[in-house]
Short mmCIF file of C-alpha atoms in Angstrom, two decimals:
data_model
loop_
_atom_site.label_atom_id
_atom_site.label_comp_id
_atom_site.label_asym_id
_atom_site.label_seq_id
_atom_site.Cartn_x
_atom_site.Cartn_y
_atom_site.Cartn_z
CA MET A 1 -124.86 29.08 -110.42
CA THR A 2 -124.06 27.68 -106.98
CA ILE A 3 -122.39 24.60 -105.54
CA ARG A 4 -123.09 23.24 -102.07
CA PRO A 5 -120.38 21.18 -100.36
CA PRO A 6 -121.24 17.86 -98.67
CA ALA A 7 -122.85 17.89 -95.24
CA ARG A 8 -120.48 16.49 -92.63
CA SER A 9 -123.44 14.91 -90.80
CA GLN A 10 -124.14 12.64 -93.81
CA PHE A 11 -120.67 11.13 -93.51
CA GLN A 12 -121.75 9.68 -90.15
CA GLU A 13 -124.12 7.29 -91.93
CA PRO A 14 -123.02 3.65 -92.47
CA TYR A 15 -121.94 4.15 -96.10
CA LYS A 16 -119.69 7.14 -95.26
CA ASN A 17 -120.87 9.12 -98.26
CA SER A 18 -122.41 12.54 -98.76
CA THR A 19 -123.63 14.71 -101.63
CA ILE A 20 -122.35 17.75 -103.50
CA ILE A 21 -125.16 19.73 -105.13
CA CYS A 22 -124.79 21.93 -108.20
CA ARG A 23 -127.64 24.30 -109.03
CA VAL A 24 -128.26 26.71 -111.89
CA THR A 25 -131.23 29.07 -111.82
CA ASN A 26 -132.99 31.20 -114.42
CA LEU A 27 -131.72 29.33 -117.47
CA CYS A 28 -133.72 30.21 -120.57
CA SER A 29 -133.46 26.66 -121.90
CA GLN A 30 -135.00 23.45 -120.55
CA THR A 31 -131.89 21.63 -121.73
CA ALA A 32 -128.59 21.73 -119.84
CA THR A 33 -125.60 19.39 -119.73
CA PHE A 34 -123.82 18.75 -116.42
CA THR A 35 -120.26 17.42 -116.29
CA TRP A 36 -118.66 16.46 -112.97
CA LEU A 37 -114.88 16.38 -112.51
CA LYS A 38 -112.66 15.10 -109.70
CA ASP A 39 -109.20 16.66 -109.77
CA GLY A 40 -109.89 17.52 -113.41
CA ALA A 41 -110.91 14.00 -114.49
CA PRO A 42 -114.53 13.28 -115.56
CA VAL A 43 -116.74 11.42 -113.06
CA THR A 44 -119.66 9.29 -114.28
CA SER A 45 -120.70 7.20 -111.26
CA GLY A 46 -122.69 8.64 -108.38
CA VAL A 47 -124.24 11.39 -110.52
CA THR A 48 -127.96 12.21 -110.34
CA THR A 49 -129.36 14.97 -112.54
CA HIS A 50 -132.93 16.09 -111.90
CA SER A 51 -135.49 17.23 -114.44
CA PRO A 52 -135.65 21.01 -114.88
CA VAL A 53 -138.16 22.92 -112.77
CA SER A 54 -139.88 26.05 -114.00
CA SER A 55 -138.92 29.12 -111.98
CA GLY A 56 -141.63 31.33 -113.39
CA PRO A 57 -141.31 33.68 -116.33
CA THR A 58 -137.56 34.02 -115.75
CA GLY A 59 -136.65 30.50 -116.86
CA TYR A 60 -135.76 27.10 -115.41
CA THR A 61 -133.82 25.70 -112.47
CA HIS A 62 -131.46 22.77 -113.14
CA ILE A 63 -129.95 20.62 -110.37
CA SER A 64 -127.36 17.85 -110.40
CA GLN A 65 -125.79 16.06 -107.46
CA LEU A 66 -122.69 13.95 -106.98
CA SER A 67 -122.27 11.33 -104.25
CA ILE A 68 -118.74 11.23 -102.81
CA MET A 69 -116.89 9.23 -100.16
CA GLU A 70 -115.68 10.76 -96.91
CA LYS A 71 -112.10 9.60 -97.55
CA ASP A 72 -111.99 11.51 -100.86
CA TRP A 73 -113.35 14.70 -99.29
CA ASP A 74 -110.90 14.48 -96.38
CA ALA A 75 -108.09 13.94 -98.91
CA ASP A 76 -108.96 17.41 -100.26
CA ARG A 77 -109.94 16.26 -103.75
CA LYS A 78 -111.16 19.12 -105.92
CA TYR A 79 -114.64 18.62 -107.36
CA SER A 80 -115.89 20.67 -110.30
CA CYS A 81 -119.36 21.10 -111.76
CA LYS A 82 -119.49 22.26 -115.38
CA VAL A 83 -122.76 23.35 -116.99
CA GLU A 84 -123.41 24.02 -120.66
CA SER A 85 -126.66 25.29 -122.14
CA THR A 86 -127.92 27.69 -124.77
CA ASN A 87 -126.02 30.96 -124.32
CA PHE A 88 -124.61 29.72 -121.01
CA SER A 89 -121.41 27.95 -119.97
CA ASP A 90 -119.81 27.99 -116.54
CA MET A 91 -117.85 25.87 -114.07
CA ILE A 92 -117.64 26.05 -110.29
CA ASN A 93 -115.30 24.22 -107.88
CA THR A 94 -115.38 22.99 -104.30
CA SER A 95 -113.02 21.15 -101.94
CA LYS A 96 -112.59 20.67 -98.22
CA SER A 97 -109.83 23.26 -97.90
CA PHE A 98 -111.74 25.77 -100.03
CA GLU A 99 -115.03 25.43 -98.16
CA CYS A 100 -113.86 24.68 -94.64
CA GLY A 101 -110.32 25.92 -94.21
CA ALA A 102 -108.81 24.29 -91.14
CA ILE A 103 -112.16 23.29 -89.58
CA ASP A 104 -114.74 20.65 -90.36
CA CYS A 105 -117.45 21.51 -92.84
CA LEU A 106 -120.66 22.85 -91.44
CA SER A 107 -124.11 21.34 -91.43
CA ASP A 108 -126.87 21.74 -93.96
CA ILE A 109 -129.45 24.47 -93.64
CA GLU A 110 -131.82 23.58 -90.80
CA VAL A 111 -135.29 24.82 -89.93
CA LYS A 112 -136.77 24.93 -86.43
CA VAL A 113 -140.30 25.99 -85.51
CA ILE A 114 -140.72 27.65 -82.11
CA PRO A 115 -144.10 27.88 -80.36
CA PRO A 116 -145.39 31.13 -78.84
CA THR A 117 -144.61 31.90 -75.22
CA PHE A 118 -147.29 32.09 -72.56
CA ALA A 119 -146.25 35.72 -71.91
CA ASP A 120 -147.09 36.68 -75.49
CA ILE A 121 -150.40 34.86 -75.37
CA TYR A 122 -151.48 36.40 -72.05
CA ILE A 123 -150.19 39.96 -72.40
CA ARG A 124 -150.64 40.56 -76.13
CA LYS A 125 -153.60 38.23 -76.64
CA SER A 126 -151.88 36.85 -79.73
CA ALA A 127 -149.63 33.89 -80.51
CA ILE A 128 -146.30 34.57 -82.24
CA LEU A 129 -145.16 31.69 -84.47
CA THR A 130 -141.41 31.60 -85.11
CA CYS A 131 -139.61 29.77 -87.92
CA ARG A 132 -135.83 29.82 -87.40
CA VAL A 133 -133.56 29.12 -90.39
CA ILE A 134 -129.94 28.39 -89.46
CA ASN A 135 -126.61 27.46 -91.10
CA MET A 136 -127.01 29.67 -94.18
CA GLN A 137 -123.89 30.77 -96.04
CA SER A 138 -125.93 33.69 -97.37
CA THR A 139 -129.46 34.97 -96.83
CA GLU A 140 -129.77 36.02 -100.47
CA GLY A 141 -132.73 34.29 -102.10
CA LEU A 142 -134.25 33.19 -98.77
CA ASN A 143 -138.04 32.97 -98.85
CA VAL A 144 -140.11 31.97 -95.81
CA THR A 145 -143.90 31.77 -95.54
CA TRP A 146 -146.28 30.69 -92.80
CA ARG A 147 -149.68 29.27 -93.75
CA ARG A 148 -152.79 27.95 -92.04
CA GLU A 149 -154.22 24.43 -92.28
CA ASP A 150 -156.43 25.51 -95.19
CA GLY A 151 -153.39 26.74 -97.13
CA LYS A 152 -154.06 30.44 -96.60
CA GLU A 153 -150.81 32.35 -96.18
CA LEU A 154 -150.17 34.43 -93.08
CA LYS A 155 -148.35 37.75 -93.10
CA THR A 156 -144.76 36.69 -92.48
CA SER A 157 -142.04 39.04 -91.25
CA LEU A 158 -138.34 38.30 -91.74
CA GLY A 159 -136.11 39.47 -88.91
CA GLU A 160 -132.57 40.76 -89.17
CA ARG A 161 -130.00 38.14 -90.04
CA LYS A 162 -127.71 37.10 -87.19
CA MET A 163 -124.22 35.67 -87.50
CA GLN A 164 -123.66 32.35 -85.75
CA SER A 165 -120.40 31.43 -84.03
CA SER A 166 -119.62 29.29 -87.09
CA GLY A 167 -119.70 32.33 -89.37
CA ARG A 168 -122.95 31.31 -91.03
CA PHE A 169 -126.24 33.14 -90.66
CA SER A 170 -129.63 32.58 -89.06
CA VAL A 171 -132.94 34.37 -89.59
CA ASP A 172 -136.24 34.28 -87.68
CA ALA A 173 -139.48 34.51 -89.66
CA THR A 174 -142.56 35.27 -87.55
CA ALA A 175 -146.31 35.37 -88.01
CA SER A 176 -149.07 36.28 -85.56
CA VAL A 177 -152.37 34.46 -85.01
CA CYS A 178 -155.17 34.86 -82.48
CA ALA A 179 -154.53 33.28 -79.10
CA ASP A 180 -157.76 31.27 -79.20
CA GLU A 181 -156.81 29.77 -82.59
CA TRP A 182 -153.52 28.55 -81.13
CA GLU A 183 -155.14 27.29 -77.92
CA ARG A 184 -157.74 25.18 -79.77
CA GLY A 185 -154.97 23.25 -81.55
CA ASP A 186 -154.90 24.73 -85.07
CA SER A 187 -151.85 23.72 -87.13
CA TYR A 188 -149.53 26.10 -88.96
CA THR A 189 -146.82 25.26 -91.50
CA CYS A 190 -143.60 27.11 -92.22
CA LYS A 191 -142.16 26.71 -95.72
CA VAL A 192 -138.54 27.65 -96.38
CA ASP A 193 -136.97 28.01 -99.81
CA HIS A 194 -133.32 28.88 -100.40
CA PRO A 195 -130.92 28.56 -103.36
CA ASP A 196 -128.85 26.02 -101.38
CA LEU A 197 -131.84 23.71 -100.89
CA ILE A 198 -132.77 21.13 -103.52
CA PHE A 199 -136.35 21.19 -102.33
CA PRO A 200 -138.14 23.52 -99.89
CA ILE A 201 -138.25 22.50 -96.22
CA GLU A 202 -141.61 22.45 -94.45
CA LYS A 203 -142.19 22.21 -90.69
CA THR A 204 -145.57 22.17 -88.93
CA LEU A 205 -146.32 23.69 -85.53
CA THR A 206 -149.31 23.08 -83.27
CA LYS A 207 -149.92 23.31 -79.54
CA GLN A 208 -149.00 20.04 -77.89
CA PRO A 209 -151.38 18.66 -75.25
CA VAL A 210 -149.92 18.51 -71.74
CA THR A 211 -150.72 15.66 -69.38
CA ASN A 212 -150.43 16.06 -65.61
CA SER A 213 -150.63 19.84 -65.83
CA HIS A 214 -150.36 21.64 -62.49
CA ALA A 215 -150.56 25.23 -61.24
CA PRO A 216 -147.50 26.65 -59.48
CA SER A 217 -147.06 27.55 -55.83
CA ILE A 218 -145.45 30.96 -55.28
CA TYR A 219 -143.31 32.03 -52.32
CA ILE A 220 -141.64 35.40 -51.76
CA PHE A 221 -138.74 35.99 -49.35
CA PRO A 222 -137.50 39.33 -47.95
CA PRO A 223 -133.79 40.18 -47.96
CA PRO A 224 -131.87 38.16 -45.35
CA SER A 225 -130.90 40.12 -42.24
CA GLU A 226 -127.24 39.27 -42.78
CA GLN A 227 -127.32 41.06 -46.14
CA LEU A 228 -129.18 44.09 -44.76
CA ALA A 229 -126.59 44.41 -41.99
CA LEU A 230 -123.98 45.23 -44.62
CA ARG A 231 -126.05 48.32 -45.62
CA GLU A 232 -125.20 47.85 -49.29
CA ALA A 233 -127.72 45.81 -51.27
CA ALA A 234 -130.93 43.92 -50.65
CA THR A 235 -132.20 40.89 -52.56
CA VAL A 236 -135.87 39.93 -52.69
CA THR A 237 -136.42 36.37 -53.91
CA CYS A 238 -139.46 34.77 -55.54
CA LEU A 239 -139.67 30.97 -55.70
CA VAL A 240 -142.15 29.36 -58.11
CA LYS A 241 -142.46 25.57 -57.89
CA GLY A 242 -144.56 22.55 -58.69
CA PHE A 243 -145.82 23.63 -62.11
CA ASN A 244 -146.36 21.99 -65.50
CA PRO A 245 -146.12 22.86 -68.41
CA PRO A 246 -142.80 24.66 -67.88
CA ASP A 247 -143.73 27.84 -69.78
CA LEU A 248 -144.47 30.80 -67.50
CA PHE A 249 -143.49 34.42 -66.92
CA ILE A 250 -142.25 36.28 -63.84
CA LYS A 251 -142.35 40.05 -63.44
CA TRP A 252 -141.63 42.42 -60.54
CA LEU A 253 -143.48 45.52 -59.37
CA SER A 254 -142.44 48.21 -56.90
CA ASN A 255 -145.26 50.08 -55.18
CA GLY A 256 -147.58 48.74 -57.88
CA GLU A 257 -145.43 49.93 -60.80
CA GLU A 258 -143.87 47.38 -63.15
CA LEU A 259 -140.07 47.29 -63.02
CA ASN A 260 -137.78 47.04 -66.02
CA ALA A 261 -136.59 43.48 -66.67
CA SER A 262 -132.98 44.63 -66.26
CA LYS A 263 -133.66 45.03 -62.53
CA TYR A 264 -134.11 41.30 -61.88
CA ILE A 265 -132.89 37.89 -62.97
CA ASN A 266 -135.17 34.94 -63.79
CA THR A 267 -133.94 31.38 -64.07
CA GLU A 268 -135.16 29.02 -66.75
CA PRO A 269 -137.64 26.37 -65.51
CA ILE A 270 -135.82 23.42 -63.94
CA GLN A 271 -137.36 19.97 -63.61
CA GLU A 272 -137.78 18.98 -59.97
CA SER A 273 -139.56 15.65 -60.50
CA SER A 274 -140.32 13.34 -63.41
CA GLN A 275 -143.34 11.43 -62.03
CA PRO A 276 -145.36 13.55 -62.30
CA PRO A 277 -143.32 16.04 -64.35
CA LEU A 278 -143.05 19.22 -62.27
CA TYR A 279 -140.81 22.27 -62.60
CA PHE A 280 -139.51 25.12 -60.46
CA ALA A 281 -137.96 28.52 -61.16
CA TYR A 282 -136.91 31.50 -59.10
CA SER A 283 -136.32 35.19 -59.61
CA THR A 284 -134.11 37.60 -57.67
CA LEU A 285 -134.72 41.34 -57.47
CA ASN A 286 -131.73 43.41 -56.43
CA ILE A 287 -132.38 46.77 -54.78
CA ASN A 288 -130.36 48.98 -52.47
CA GLU A 289 -130.75 48.78 -48.72
CA GLN A 290 -132.21 52.31 -48.49
CA GLU A 291 -135.10 51.39 -50.81
CA TRP A 292 -136.02 48.44 -48.62
CA ASN A 293 -135.81 50.42 -45.39
CA ALA A 294 -137.96 53.19 -46.90
CA GLY A 295 -140.92 50.83 -46.71
CA ASN A 296 -141.44 50.27 -50.44
CA THR A 297 -143.52 47.24 -51.38
CA TYR A 298 -142.20 44.64 -53.81
CA THR A 299 -144.44 42.30 -55.74
CA CYS A 300 -143.60 39.12 -57.61
CA LEU A 301 -146.15 38.56 -60.38
CA VAL A 302 -146.36 35.10 -61.96
CA GLY A 303 -148.28 34.03 -65.05
CA HIS A 304 -149.06 30.40 -65.86
CA GLU A 305 -151.86 28.82 -67.89
CA LYS A 306 -153.05 26.60 -65.01
CA LEU A 307 -153.53 29.40 -62.46
CA PRO A 308 -157.23 30.16 -61.85
CA LEU A 309 -156.90 33.65 -63.38
CA GLN A 310 -153.71 32.70 -65.28
CA VAL A 311 -151.79 35.17 -63.10
CA THR A 312 -151.22 35.73 -59.38
CA GLN A 313 -148.80 37.67 -57.20
CA ARG A 314 -147.15 37.88 -53.79
CA THR A 315 -146.11 41.12 -52.08
CA VAL A 316 -143.62 41.83 -49.31
CA ASP A 317 -142.31 44.95 -47.54
CA LYS A 318 -140.22 45.85 -44.51
CA SER A 319 -143.13 46.49 -42.16
CA THR A 320 -144.55 42.98 -42.46
CA GLY A 321 -141.56 40.99 -43.58
CA LYS A 322 -144.13 38.45 -44.66
CA PRO A 323 -145.64 37.83 -48.07
CA THR A 324 -149.26 38.70 -48.77
CA LEU A 325 -151.65 37.68 -51.52
CA VAL A 326 -153.02 40.64 -53.46
CA ASN A 327 -155.67 40.80 -56.17
CA VAL A 328 -154.15 41.07 -59.61
CA SER A 329 -154.66 43.91 -62.05
CA LEU A 330 -152.18 43.64 -64.91
CA VAL A 331 -152.40 46.23 -67.66
CA LEU A 332 -152.15 44.61 -71.07
CA SER A 333 -149.58 45.79 -73.58
CA ASP A 334 -150.52 48.74 -75.76
CA THR A 335 -149.63 46.55 -78.72
CA ALA A 336 -152.22 43.92 -77.86
CA ASN A 337 -153.90 42.52 -80.93
CA THR A 338 -157.65 42.19 -81.31
CA CYS A 339 -158.83 39.12 -83.19
CA TYR A 340 -162.15 38.83 -84.97
#
């Protein structure tokens, strides 16, 4: 038996009311009696009790909800839900001070669907669909499934739960599909069920068409002479601009070998114009001055869906001090998926 306090966001609506939800699962009987109390006194108005729903061979789920006013919740009234059924009797309480302490109550459970990144699509040749469930008091009883347009379920993996700054939890549920299926505009639906939800939440994800798409221009800059004169560090900079959509990846290579991502810093895409919508980003690679003076070559590799080969690169070294365009040969990840 669980009770869910009112969502603070609902109090922002014109009527200043929200809903407390009382839920009992796995009752053997289809019949159950709900009694709502406010500070110990019975409440009859604002009560909605739903018909029982079969929860499989284990029994039935019963749900009742009570609409309350914001002023009563803020006054710290105690609300009680009492349930009586065959071989079952229990009561559970909630109030603002009990649920929230000294802070405002938190939001309802929310679900966000996150599209795959271009890096995943290009390097792994697969599209990772992400369904993020946030604001959970507990992950117990959480069930998430991804399915195709035809209703066929995809293999769905639940990640480790993460604690939010609010003290509640979030979980990512992912599924993988072929890159060409994603690119052609197939739709995928994430369904989330949780004991704190009256009904499951469903969100659909599909690739959104992009108008005014544009390939990026790439510029690479050697370390400034003023920095090299200090004989301490050297910063190679890669500027990527004039692209749309904003999703892209930037990697660095030294003498043709890919560098660990901890060696450089990439900015998020930043909008530089709205008509047409264009973005820019830059990446800085920090090396020591001796590495630069040794004549090592440094390559900025950029991937974007509108590039002719979807990837290009610029290379610079001490001897030239000028960027050069080099043919691309990027080794795909060993974990690349093959789709049939």
